[in-house]
Amino acid sequence: MSYQTITLALDNSIARITLNRPDKLNSFTGQMHAELRDALDHLQESTPARVLVLTGAGRGFCAGQDLADPDLQGVDAQTTTDLGHLVEKNYKPLVMRLQTLKMPTIAAVNGIAAGAGASIALACDITVAKASASFMLAFSKIGLIPDTGSTWFYPRRIGMARALGAAMLAEKLPATKAAEWGLIWQAVEDEAFDVRIASLAQQLSCMPTKALVCTREAMRAGMTETLEHQLVLEGRWMSELGASQDYAEGVRAFMEKRTPEFKGR
Ligand code: T3D
């Protein structure tokens, strides 16, 4: 599979997608969206991958929408494109693909994550950033609202006061502060970043994949369900997972005092 704006690498059960327009801080073009869609569909349908690492090439993670992309131009100088249409076409499907992928996802935030780039980092299950990286809701600087899920992720994770401050002031939020506030899982010293991401990916790739995916679904449902209904839903997930090979292996390994060998089934 050959792409121009991203790379997709498979190393046994670890998949790695790298946003690959370093000169433009990996900002999104229509082509990049199309290639990402294709890569994520491929991972969903036909690979043995059990974890996805999403990262950026060069010094940035992703600077959001490429503001010079022809997709943003109207048919002539007087008209503009309906941005809502681009959200529907590109950004919403991207977030939903990440949130429904059949494997856990790690955002390896190697540098600035701005605009939709910040949102995409948060749409992954576990977000780990270099200590030197930062998160920036750049939207207000160009007269927009945070999109790609940021108005959903930010207030839920860091509370309304911080979410509104971050969104309105559009300042860079250092990764260490983002971790302290609970926006992301972890900020890691730059020198230790690659090793940390590799070991996290390795760890997740050997875990009971189905249980991790159901955990994501269950946690998300818990954000809006009543306690009573959530308890019902938990019972359904437990029924499903209790019949899985990985559950049987997990219990067997525990009883035999050995490390389980999960297969993701
Ligand atoms: O389609 C829709 O529905 C609309 C969707 C919108 C979603 C969004 O994401 S809107 C938000 C778009 N993003 C931004 O507004 C961020 C713009 N970028 C910046 O503010 C800064 O680049 C950063 C704060 C992220 C980083 O600053 P710095 O000083 O480290 O780097 P730089 O010099 O500004 O950028 C380096 C290069 O990348 C530069 O190119 P050049 O001049 O060397 O050829 C710069 O123009 C380019 N670049 C960075 N961000 C974008 C970009 N080019 C196009 N679009 C970008 N978003």
mmCIF file with all atom_site columns, N, CA and C and ligand atoms in Angstrom, residues 21-28 33 59 62-69 71-72 81-88 90-91 112-119 134 136-142 144-148 172, ligand 1:
data_model
loop_
_atom_site.group_PDB
_atom_site.id
_atom_site.type_symbol
_atom_site.label_atom_id
_atom_site.label_alt_id
_atom_site.label_comp_id
_atom_site.label_asym_id
_atom_site.label_entity_id
_atom_site.label_seq_id
_atom_site.pdbx_PDB_ins_code
_atom_site.Cartn_x
_atom_site.Cartn_y
_atom_site.Cartn_z
_atom_site.occupancy
_atom_site.B_iso_or_equiv
_atom_site.pdbx_formal_charge
_atom_site.auth_seq_id
_atom_site.auth_comp_id
_atom_site.auth_asym_id
_atom_site.auth_atom_id
_atom_site.pdbx_PDB_model_num
ATOM   1   N N   . ARG A 1 21  ? 3.612   14.915 6.651  1.00 0.00 ? 21  ARG A N   1
ATOM   2   C CA  . ARG A 1 21  ? 3.826   16.173 5.916  1.00 0.00 ? 21  ARG A CA  1
ATOM   3   C C   . ARG A 1 21  ? 4.605   17.109 6.865  1.00 0.00 ? 21  ARG A C   1
ATOM   4   N N   . PRO A 1 22  ? 5.820   16.689 7.219  1.00 0.00 ? 22  PRO A N   1
ATOM   5   C CA  . PRO A 1 22  ? 6.545   17.402 8.281  1.00 0.00 ? 22  PRO A CA  1
ATOM   6   C C   . PRO A 1 22  ? 6.746   18.885 8.009  1.00 0.00 ? 22  PRO A C   1
ATOM   7   N N   . ASP A 1 23  ? 6.910   19.260 6.724  1.00 0.00 ? 23  ASP A N   1
ATOM   8   C CA  . ASP A 1 23  ? 7.153   20.674 6.403  1.00 0.00 ? 23  ASP A CA  1
ATOM   9   C C   . ASP A 1 23  ? 5.956   21.544 6.795  1.00 0.00 ? 23  ASP A C   1
ATOM   10  N N   . LYS A 1 24  ? 4.776   20.958 6.820  1.00 0.00 ? 24  LYS A N   1
ATOM   11  C CA  . LYS A 1 24  ? 3.555   21.695 7.175  1.00 0.00 ? 24  LYS A CA  1
ATOM   12  C C   . LYS A 1 24  ? 2.999   21.188 8.507  1.00 0.00 ? 24  LYS A C   1
ATOM   13  N N   . LEU A 1 25  ? 3.898   20.716 9.341  1.00 0.00 ? 25  LEU A N   1
ATOM   14  C CA  . LEU A 1 25  ? 3.540   20.177 10.664 1.00 0.00 ? 25  LEU A CA  1
ATOM   15  C C   . LEU A 1 25  ? 2.392   19.162 10.582 1.00 0.00 ? 25  LEU A C   1
ATOM   16  N N   . ASN A 1 26  ? 2.429   18.374 9.500  1.00 0.00 ? 26  ASN A N   1
ATOM   17  C CA  . ASN A 1 26  ? 1.473   17.266 9.325  1.00 0.00 ? 26  ASN A CA  1
ATOM   18  C C   . ASN A 1 26  ? 0.014   17.717 9.362  1.00 0.00 ? 26  ASN A C   1
ATOM   19  N N   . SER A 1 27  ? -0.230  18.931 8.860  1.00 0.00 ? 27  SER A N   1
ATOM   20  C CA  . SER A 1 27  ? -1.623  19.402 8.835  1.00 0.00 ? 27  SER A CA  1
ATOM   21  C C   . SER A 1 27  ? -2.412  18.594 7.798  1.00 0.00 ? 27  SER A C   1
ATOM   22  N N   . PHE A 1 28  ? -3.726  18.532 8.035  1.00 0.00 ? 28  PHE A N   1
ATOM   23  C CA  . PHE A 1 28  ? -4.600  17.674 7.228  1.00 0.00 ? 28  PHE A CA  1
ATOM   24  C C   . PHE A 1 28  ? -4.957  18.295 5.884  1.00 0.00 ? 28  PHE A C   1
ATOM   25  N N   . HIS A 1 33  ? -6.695  12.931 4.520  1.00 0.00 ? 33  HIS A N   1
ATOM   26  C CA  . HIS A 1 33  ? -7.910  12.302 5.058  1.00 0.00 ? 33  HIS A CA  1
ATOM   27  C C   . HIS A 1 33  ? -8.239  11.022 4.293  1.00 0.00 ? 33  HIS A C   1
ATOM   28  N N   . ARG A 1 59  ? 8.994   17.535 13.580 1.00 0.00 ? 59  ARG A N   1
ATOM   29  C CA  . ARG A 1 59  ? 8.924   18.167 14.914 1.00 0.00 ? 59  ARG A CA  1
ATOM   30  C C   . ARG A 1 59  ? 7.501   18.369 15.428 1.00 0.00 ? 59  ARG A C   1
ATOM   31  N N   . CYS A 1 62  ? 0.561   17.222 14.696 1.00 0.00 ? 62  CYS A N   1
ATOM   32  C CA  . CYS A 1 62  ? -0.377  17.614 13.635 1.00 0.00 ? 62  CYS A CA  1
ATOM   33  C C   . CYS A 1 62  ? -0.899  19.020 13.944 1.00 0.00 ? 62  CYS A C   1
ATOM   34  N N   . ALA A 1 63  ? -0.888  19.895 12.936 1.00 0.00 ? 63  ALA A N   1
ATOM   35  C CA  . ALA A 1 63  ? -1.331  21.280 13.148 1.00 0.00 ? 63  ALA A CA  1
ATOM   36  C C   . ALA A 1 63  ? -2.759  21.503 12.662 1.00 0.00 ? 63  ALA A C   1
ATOM   37  N N   . GLY A 1 64  ? -3.559  20.423 12.641 1.00 0.00 ? 64  GLY A N   1
ATOM   38  C CA  . GLY A 1 64  ? -4.972  20.585 12.273 1.00 0.00 ? 64  GLY A CA  1
ATOM   39  C C   . GLY A 1 64  ? -5.164  20.713 10.770 1.00 0.00 ? 64  GLY A C   1
ATOM   40  N N   . GLN A 1 65  ? -6.258  21.317 10.401 1.00 0.00 ? 65  GLN A N   1
ATOM   41  C CA  . GLN A 1 65  ? -6.564  21.495 8.982  1.00 0.00 ? 65  GLN A CA  1
ATOM   42  C C   . GLN A 1 65  ? -5.485  22.311 8.289  1.00 0.00 ? 65  GLN A C   1
ATOM   43  N N   . ASP A 1 66  ? -5.035  21.862 7.126  1.00 0.00 ? 66  ASP A N   1
ATOM   44  C CA  . ASP A 1 66  ? -4.124  22.672 6.302  1.00 0.00 ? 66  ASP A CA  1
ATOM   45  C C   . ASP A 1 66  ? -4.930  23.846 5.752  1.00 0.00 ? 66  ASP A C   1
ATOM   46  N N   . LEU A 1 67  ? -4.569  25.023 6.221  1.00 0.00 ? 67  LEU A N   1
ATOM   47  C CA  . LEU A 1 67  ? -5.374  26.197 5.874  1.00 0.00 ? 67  LEU A CA  1
ATOM   48  C C   . LEU A 1 67  ? -5.166  26.633 4.432  1.00 0.00 ? 67  LEU A C   1
ATOM   49  N N   . ALA A 1 68  ? -4.188  26.022 3.749  1.00 0.00 ? 68  ALA A N   1
ATOM   50  C CA  . ALA A 1 68  ? -3.968  26.352 2.335  1.00 0.00 ? 68  ALA A CA  1
ATOM   51  C C   . ALA A 1 68  ? -4.512  25.260 1.419  1.00 0.00 ? 68  ALA A C   1
ATOM   52  N N   . ASP A 1 69  ? -5.163  24.269 1.995  1.00 0.00 ? 69  ASP A N   1
ATOM   53  C CA  . ASP A 1 69  ? -5.636  23.143 1.177  1.00 0.00 ? 69  ASP A CA  1
ATOM   54  C C   . ASP A 1 69  ? -6.738  23.600 0.229  1.00 0.00 ? 69  ASP A C   1
ATOM   55  N N   . ASP A 1 71  ? -9.237  22.131 -0.716 1.00 0.00 ? 71  ASP A N   1
ATOM   56  C CA  . ASP A 1 71  ? -10.567 21.737 -0.228 1.00 0.00 ? 71  ASP A CA  1
ATOM   57  C C   . ASP A 1 71  ? -11.282 22.876 0.495  1.00 0.00 ? 71  ASP A C   1
ATOM   58  N N   . LEU A 1 72  ? -10.485 23.813 1.031  1.00 0.00 ? 72  LEU A N   1
ATOM   59  C CA  . LEU A 1 72  ? -11.099 24.914 1.788  1.00 0.00 ? 72  LEU A CA  1
ATOM   60  C C   . LEU A 1 72  ? -11.544 26.053 0.870  1.00 0.00 ? 72  LEU A C   1
ATOM   61  N N   . THR A 1 81  ? -16.097 27.453 0.991  1.00 0.00 ? 81  THR A N   1
ATOM   62  C CA  . THR A 1 81  ? -16.621 26.108 1.195  1.00 0.00 ? 81  THR A CA  1
ATOM   63  C C   . THR A 1 81  ? -17.396 26.059 2.507  1.00 0.00 ? 81  THR A C   1
ATOM   64  N N   . ASP A 1 82  ? -18.444 25.231 2.550  1.00 0.00 ? 82  ASP A N   1
ATOM   65  C CA  . ASP A 1 82  ? -19.174 25.005 3.800  1.00 0.00 ? 82  ASP A CA  1
ATOM   66  C C   . ASP A 1 82  ? -18.305 24.102 4.680  1.00 0.00 ? 82  ASP A C   1
ATOM   67  N N   . LEU A 1 83  ? -17.751 24.687 5.752  1.00 0.00 ? 83  LEU A N   1
ATOM   68  C CA  . LEU A 1 83  ? -16.850 23.914 6.611  1.00 0.00 ? 83  LEU A CA  1
ATOM   69  C C   . LEU A 1 83  ? -17.578 22.765 7.298  1.00 0.00 ? 83  LEU A C   1
ATOM   70  N N   . GLY A 1 84  ? -18.874 22.974 7.565  1.00 0.00 ? 84  GLY A N   1
ATOM   71  C CA  . GLY A 1 84  ? -19.666 21.905 8.180  1.00 0.00 ? 84  GLY A CA  1
ATOM   72  C C   . GLY A 1 84  ? -19.660 20.665 7.299  1.00 0.00 ? 84  GLY A C   1
ATOM   73  N N   . HIS A 1 85  ? -19.647 20.905 6.006  1.00 0.00 ? 85  HIS A N   1
ATOM   74  C CA  . HIS A 1 85  ? -19.630 19.777 5.075  1.00 0.00 ? 85  HIS A CA  1
ATOM   75  C C   . HIS A 1 85  ? -18.306 19.010 5.202  1.00 0.00 ? 85  HIS A C   1
ATOM   76  N N   . LEU A 1 86  ? -17.201 19.777 5.356  1.00 0.00 ? 86  LEU A N   1
ATOM   77  C CA  . LEU A 1 86  ? -15.890 19.113 5.496  1.00 0.00 ? 86  LEU A CA  1
ATOM   78  C C   . LEU A 1 86  ? -15.789 18.353 6.820  1.00 0.00 ? 86  LEU A C   1
ATOM   79  N N   . VAL A 1 87  ? -16.426 18.902 7.849  1.00 0.00 ? 87  VAL A N   1
ATOM   80  C CA  . VAL A 1 87  ? -16.448 18.194 9.130  1.00 0.00 ? 87  VAL A CA  1
ATOM   81  C C   . VAL A 1 87  ? -17.148 16.842 8.942  1.00 0.00 ? 87  VAL A C   1
ATOM   82  N N   . GLU A 1 88  ? -18.320 16.878 8.296  1.00 0.00 ? 88  GLU A N   1
ATOM   83  C CA  . GLU A 1 88  ? -19.086 15.645 8.060  1.00 0.00 ? 88  GLU A CA  1
ATOM   84  C C   . GLU A 1 88  ? -18.306 14.663 7.208  1.00 0.00 ? 88  GLU A C   1
ATOM   85  N N   . ASN A 1 90  ? -14.901 14.594 6.486  1.00 0.00 ? 90  ASN A N   1
ATOM   86  C CA  . ASN A 1 90  ? -13.544 14.182 6.870  1.00 0.00 ? 90  ASN A CA  1
ATOM   87  C C   . ASN A 1 90  ? -13.336 13.924 8.362  1.00 0.00 ? 90  ASN A C   1
ATOM   88  N N   . TYR A 1 91  ? -13.689 14.936 9.178  1.00 0.00 ? 91  TYR A N   1
ATOM   89  C CA  . TYR A 1 91  ? -13.265 14.857 10.581 1.00 0.00 ? 91  TYR A CA  1
ATOM   90  C C   . TYR A 1 91  ? -14.134 13.925 11.417 1.00 0.00 ? 91  TYR A C   1
ATOM   91  N N   . ILE A 1 112 ? 3.988   19.622 18.635 1.00 0.00 ? 112 ILE A N   1
ATOM   92  C CA  . ILE A 1 112 ? 2.741   20.389 18.760 1.00 0.00 ? 112 ILE A CA  1
ATOM   93  C C   . ILE A 1 112 ? 1.537   19.654 18.151 1.00 0.00 ? 112 ILE A C   1
ATOM   94  N N   . ALA A 1 113 ? 0.436   19.662 18.893 1.00 0.00 ? 113 ALA A N   1
ATOM   95  C CA  . ALA A 1 113 ? -0.838  19.133 18.409 1.00 0.00 ? 113 ALA A CA  1
ATOM   96  C C   . ALA A 1 113 ? -1.804  20.319 18.452 1.00 0.00 ? 113 ALA A C   1
ATOM   97  N N   . ALA A 1 114 ? -2.127  20.867 17.275 1.00 0.00 ? 114 ALA A N   1
ATOM   98  C CA  . ALA A 1 114 ? -2.943  22.093 17.241 1.00 0.00 ? 114 ALA A CA  1
ATOM   99  C C   . ALA A 1 114 ? -4.227  21.856 16.450 1.00 0.00 ? 114 ALA A C   1
ATOM   100 N N   . GLY A 1 115 ? -5.266  22.598 16.792 1.00 0.00 ? 115 GLY A N   1
ATOM   101 C CA  . GLY A 1 115 ? -6.536  22.493 16.076 1.00 0.00 ? 115 GLY A CA  1
ATOM   102 C C   . GLY A 1 115 ? -7.024  21.052 16.097 1.00 0.00 ? 115 GLY A C   1
ATOM   103 N N   . ALA A 1 116 ? -7.460  20.595 14.911 1.00 0.00 ? 116 ALA A N   1
ATOM   104 C CA  . ALA A 1 116 ? -7.949  19.216 14.831 1.00 0.00 ? 116 ALA A CA  1
ATOM   105 C C   . ALA A 1 116 ? -6.852  18.218 15.179 1.00 0.00 ? 116 ALA A C   1
ATOM   106 N N   . GLY A 1 117 ? -5.604  18.636 15.142 1.00 0.00 ? 117 GLY A N   1
ATOM   107 C CA  . GLY A 1 117 ? -4.497  17.750 15.545 1.00 0.00 ? 117 GLY A CA  1
ATOM   108 C C   . GLY A 1 117 ? -4.587  17.417 17.026 1.00 0.00 ? 117 GLY A C   1
ATOM   109 N N   . ALA A 1 118 ? -4.969  18.405 17.843 1.00 0.00 ? 118 ALA A N   1
ATOM   110 C CA  . ALA A 1 118 ? -5.152  18.143 19.281 1.00 0.00 ? 118 ALA A CA  1
ATOM   111 C C   . ALA A 1 118 ? -6.331  17.192 19.472 1.00 0.00 ? 118 ALA A C   1
ATOM   112 N N   . SER A 1 119 ? -7.402  17.439 18.719 1.00 0.00 ? 119 SER A N   1
ATOM   113 C CA  . SER A 1 119 ? -8.604  16.598 18.865 1.00 0.00 ? 119 SER A CA  1
ATOM   114 C C   . SER A 1 119 ? -8.295  15.145 18.524 1.00 0.00 ? 119 SER A C   1
ATOM   115 N N   . SER A 1 134 ? 3.088   20.263 22.947 1.00 0.00 ? 134 SER A N   1
ATOM   116 C CA  . SER A 1 134 ? 2.008   21.048 23.550 1.00 0.00 ? 134 SER A CA  1
ATOM   117 C C   . SER A 1 134 ? 0.716   20.855 22.767 1.00 0.00 ? 134 SER A C   1
ATOM   118 N N   . MET A 1 136 ? -2.879  22.779 21.536 1.00 0.00 ? 136 MET A N   1
ATOM   119 C CA  . MET A 1 136 ? -3.342  24.151 21.299 1.00 0.00 ? 136 MET A CA  1
ATOM   120 C C   . MET A 1 136 ? -4.664  24.121 20.528 1.00 0.00 ? 136 MET A C   1
ATOM   121 N N   . LEU A 1 137 ? -5.704  24.648 21.151 1.00 0.00 ? 137 LEU A N   1
ATOM   122 C CA  . LEU A 1 137 ? -6.969  24.779 20.438 1.00 0.00 ? 137 LEU A CA  1
ATOM   123 C C   . LEU A 1 137 ? -6.900  26.073 19.649 1.00 0.00 ? 137 LEU A C   1
ATOM   124 N N   . ALA A 1 138 ? -6.322  25.959 18.451 1.00 0.00 ? 138 ALA A N   1
ATOM   125 C CA  . ALA A 1 138 ? -5.989  27.162 17.674 1.00 0.00 ? 138 ALA A CA  1
ATOM   126 C C   . ALA A 1 138 ? -7.207  27.813 17.020 1.00 0.00 ? 138 ALA A C   1
ATOM   127 N N   . PHE A 1 139 ? -8.352  27.197 17.134 1.00 0.00 ? 139 PHE A N   1
ATOM   128 C CA  . PHE A 1 139 ? -9.525  27.570 16.323 1.00 0.00 ? 139 PHE A CA  1
ATOM   129 C C   . PHE A 1 139 ? -9.955  29.030 16.489 1.00 0.00 ? 139 PHE A C   1
ATOM   130 N N   . SER A 1 140 ? -9.973  29.522 17.730 1.00 0.00 ? 140 SER A N   1
ATOM   131 C CA  . SER A 1 140 ? -10.508 30.877 17.929 1.00 0.00 ? 140 SER A CA  1
ATOM   132 C C   . SER A 1 140 ? -9.655  31.917 17.210 1.00 0.00 ? 140 SER A C   1
ATOM   133 N N   . LYS A 1 141 ? -8.388  31.565 16.961 1.00 0.00 ? 141 LYS A N   1
ATOM   134 C CA  . LYS A 1 141 ? -7.513  32.518 16.268 1.00 0.00 ? 141 LYS A CA  1
ATOM   135 C C   . LYS A 1 141 ? -7.950  32.760 14.835 1.00 0.00 ? 141 LYS A C   1
ATOM   136 N N   . ILE A 1 142 ? -8.706  31.790 14.276 1.00 0.00 ? 142 ILE A N   1
ATOM   137 C CA  . ILE A 1 142 ? -9.171  31.988 12.899 1.00 0.00 ? 142 ILE A CA  1
ATOM   138 C C   . ILE A 1 142 ? -10.700 32.058 12.840 1.00 0.00 ? 142 ILE A C   1
ATOM   139 N N   . LEU A 1 144 ? -13.097 30.178 14.479 1.00 0.00 ? 144 LEU A N   1
ATOM   140 C CA  . LEU A 1 144 ? -13.886 28.937 14.481 1.00 0.00 ? 144 LEU A CA  1
ATOM   141 C C   . LEU A 1 144 ? -14.065 28.426 15.910 1.00 0.00 ? 144 LEU A C   1
ATOM   142 N N   . ILE A 1 145 ? -14.880 27.398 16.052 1.00 0.00 ? 145 ILE A N   1
ATOM   143 C CA  . ILE A 1 145 ? -14.963 26.712 17.357 1.00 0.00 ? 145 ILE A CA  1
ATOM   144 C C   . ILE A 1 145 ? -14.094 25.456 17.283 1.00 0.00 ? 145 ILE A C   1
ATOM   145 N N   . PRO A 1 146 ? -13.657 24.957 18.452 1.00 0.00 ? 146 PRO A N   1
ATOM   146 C CA  . PRO A 1 146 ? -12.949 23.679 18.440 1.00 0.00 ? 146 PRO A CA  1
ATOM   147 C C   . PRO A 1 146 ? -13.850 22.607 17.835 1.00 0.00 ? 146 PRO A C   1
ATOM   148 N N   . ASP A 1 147 ? -13.305 21.833 16.903 1.00 0.00 ? 147 ASP A N   1
ATOM   149 C CA  . ASP A 1 147 ? -14.117 20.755 16.324 1.00 0.00 ? 147 ASP A CA  1
ATOM   150 C C   . ASP A 1 147 ? -13.377 19.435 16.437 1.00 0.00 ? 147 ASP A C   1
ATOM   151 N N   . THR A 1 148 ? -13.840 18.451 15.671 1.00 0.00 ? 148 THR A N   1
ATOM   152 C CA  . THR A 1 148 ? -13.232 17.112 15.678 1.00 0.00 ? 148 THR A CA  1
ATOM   153 C C   . THR A 1 148 ? -13.302 16.500 17.083 1.00 0.00 ? 148 THR A C   1
ATOM   154 N N   . LYS A 1 172 ? -0.761  27.728 23.947 1.00 0.00 ? 172 LYS A N   1
ATOM   155 C CA  . LYS A 1 172 ? -0.180  26.381 23.966 1.00 0.00 ? 172 LYS A CA  1
ATOM   156 C C   . LYS A 1 172 ? -0.247  25.830 25.388 1.00 0.00 ? 172 LYS A C   1
HETATM 157 O O1  . T3D B 2 .   ? -12.272 21.805 7.311  1.00 0.00 ? 1   T3D B O1  1
HETATM 158 C C1  . T3D B 2 .   ? -12.881 22.210 8.308  1.00 0.00 ? 1   T3D B C1  1
HETATM 159 O O2  . T3D B 2 .   ? -13.882 21.703 8.750  1.00 0.00 ? 1   T3D B O2  1
HETATM 160 C C2  . T3D B 2 .   ? -12.222 23.235 9.111  1.00 0.00 ? 1   T3D B C2  1
HETATM 161 C C3  . T3D B 2 .   ? -11.529 22.448 10.110 1.00 0.00 ? 1   T3D B C3  1
HETATM 162 C C4  . T3D B 2 .   ? -10.798 22.982 10.944 1.00 0.00 ? 1   T3D B C4  1
HETATM 163 C C5  . T3D B 2 .   ? -10.063 22.158 11.866 1.00 0.00 ? 1   T3D B C5  1
HETATM 164 C C6  . T3D B 2 .   ? -8.830  22.882 12.290 1.00 0.00 ? 1   T3D B C6  1
HETATM 165 O O3  . T3D B 2 .   ? -7.892  22.198 12.605 1.00 0.00 ? 1   T3D B O3  1
HETATM 166 S S1  . T3D B 2 .   ? -8.807  24.588 12.310 1.00 0.00 ? 1   T3D B S1  1
HETATM 167 C C7  . T3D B 2 .   ? -7.234  24.941 12.988 1.00 0.00 ? 1   T3D B C7  1
HETATM 168 C C8  . T3D B 2 .   ? -6.186  24.928 11.932 1.00 0.00 ? 1   T3D B C8  1
HETATM 169 N N1  . T3D B 2 .   ? -4.864  24.986 12.508 1.00 0.00 ? 1   T3D B N1  1
HETATM 170 C C9  . T3D B 2 .   ? -4.337  26.145 12.925 1.00 0.00 ? 1   T3D B C9  1
HETATM 171 O O4  . T3D B 2 .   ? -4.924  27.184 12.883 1.00 0.00 ? 1   T3D B O4  1
HETATM 172 C C10 . T3D B 2 .   ? -2.897  26.074 13.392 1.00 0.00 ? 1   T3D B C10 1
HETATM 173 C C11 . T3D B 2 .   ? -2.024  26.894 12.491 1.00 0.00 ? 1   T3D B C11 1
HETATM 174 N N2  . T3D B 2 .   ? -0.627  26.730 12.851 1.00 0.00 ? 1   T3D B N2  1
HETATM 175 C C12 . T3D B 2 .   ? -0.061  27.417 13.848 1.00 0.00 ? 1   T3D B C12 1
HETATM 176 O O5  . T3D B 2 .   ? -0.697  28.187 14.560 1.00 0.00 ? 1   T3D B O5  1
HETATM 177 C C13 . T3D B 2 .   ? 1.393   27.215 14.047 1.00 0.00 ? 1   T3D B C13 1
HETATM 178 O O6  . T3D B 2 .   ? 1.933   26.651 12.891 1.00 0.00 ? 1   T3D B O6  1
HETATM 179 C C14 . T3D B 2 .   ? 1.728   26.297 15.244 1.00 0.00 ? 1   T3D B C14 1
HETATM 180 C C15 . T3D B 2 .   ? 1.407   27.021 16.557 1.00 0.00 ? 1   T3D B C15 1
HETATM 181 C C16 . T3D B 2 .   ? 0.956   24.983 15.169 1.00 0.00 ? 1   T3D B C16 1
HETATM 182 C C17 . T3D B 2 .   ? 3.235   25.966 15.225 1.00 0.00 ? 1   T3D B C17 1
HETATM 183 O O7  . T3D B 2 .   ? 3.969   27.165 15.142 1.00 0.00 ? 1   T3D B O7  1
HETATM 184 P P1  . T3D B 2 .   ? 5.525   27.119 14.765 1.00 0.00 ? 1   T3D B P1  1
HETATM 185 O O8  . T3D B 2 .   ? 6.036   28.520 14.883 1.00 0.00 ? 1   T3D B O8  1
HETATM 186 O O9  . T3D B 2 .   ? 6.182   26.056 15.557 1.00 0.00 ? 1   T3D B O9  1
HETATM 187 O O10 . T3D B 2 .   ? 5.565   26.631 13.233 1.00 0.00 ? 1   T3D B O10 1
HETATM 188 P P2  . T3D B 2 .   ? 5.197   27.480 11.936 1.00 0.00 ? 1   T3D B P2  1
HETATM 189 O O11 . T3D B 2 .   ? 6.421   28.162 11.438 1.00 0.00 ? 1   T3D B O11 1
HETATM 190 O O12 . T3D B 2 .   ? 3.995   28.293 12.174 1.00 0.00 ? 1   T3D B O12 1
HETATM 191 O O13 . T3D B 2 .   ? 4.792   26.300 10.922 1.00 0.00 ? 1   T3D B O13 1
HETATM 192 C C18 . T3D B 2 .   ? 5.759   25.551 10.202 1.00 0.00 ? 1   T3D B C18 1
HETATM 193 C C19 . T3D B 2 .   ? 5.253   25.389 8.800  1.00 0.00 ? 1   T3D B C19 1
HETATM 194 O O14 . T3D B 2 .   ? 4.020   24.678 8.841  1.00 0.00 ? 1   T3D B O14 1
HETATM 195 C C20 . T3D B 2 .   ? 4.938   26.728 8.127  1.00 0.00 ? 1   T3D B C20 1
HETATM 196 O O15 . T3D B 2 .   ? 5.147   26.553 6.742  1.00 0.00 ? 1   T3D B O15 1
HETATM 197 P P3  . T3D B 2 .   ? 6.292   27.394 5.965  1.00 0.00 ? 1   T3D B P3  1
HETATM 198 O O16 . T3D B 2 .   ? 5.977   28.834 6.196  1.00 0.00 ? 1   T3D B O16 1
HETATM 199 O O17 . T3D B 2 .   ? 7.582   26.971 6.631  1.00 0.00 ? 1   T3D B O17 1
HETATM 200 O O18 . T3D B 2 .   ? 6.186   26.946 4.553  1.00 0.00 ? 1   T3D B O18 1
HETATM 201 C C21 . T3D B 2 .   ? 3.460   26.880 8.374  1.00 0.00 ? 1   T3D B C21 1
HETATM 202 O O19 . T3D B 2 .   ? 2.818   27.705 7.451  1.00 0.00 ? 1   T3D B O19 1
HETATM 203 C C22 . T3D B 2 .   ? 2.997   25.445 8.222  1.00 0.00 ? 1   T3D B C22 1
HETATM 204 N N3  . T3D B 2 .   ? 1.728   25.210 8.905  1.00 0.00 ? 1   T3D B N3  1
HETATM 205 C C23 . T3D B 2 .   ? 1.545   25.052 10.232 1.00 0.00 ? 1   T3D B C23 1
HETATM 206 N N4  . T3D B 2 .   ? 0.259   24.867 10.486 1.00 0.00 ? 1   T3D B N4  1
HETATM 207 C C24 . T3D B 2 .   ? -0.375  24.869 9.303  1.00 0.00 ? 1   T3D B C24 1
HETATM 208 C C25 . T3D B 2 .   ? 0.562   25.103 8.285  1.00 0.00 ? 1   T3D B C25 1
HETATM 209 N N5  . T3D B 2 .   ? 0.232   25.175 7.005  1.00 0.00 ? 1   T3D B N5  1
HETATM 210 C C26 . T3D B 2 .   ? -1.087  25.025 6.700  1.00 0.00 ? 1   T3D B C26 1
HETATM 211 N N6  . T3D B 2 .   ? -2.031  24.817 7.616  1.00 0.00 ? 1   T3D B N6  1
HETATM 212 C C27 . T3D B 2 .   ? -1.733  24.715 8.917  1.00 0.00 ? 1   T3D B C27 1
HETATM 213 N N7  . T3D B 2 .   ? -2.695  24.454 9.818  1.00 0.00 ? 1   T3D B N7  1
#
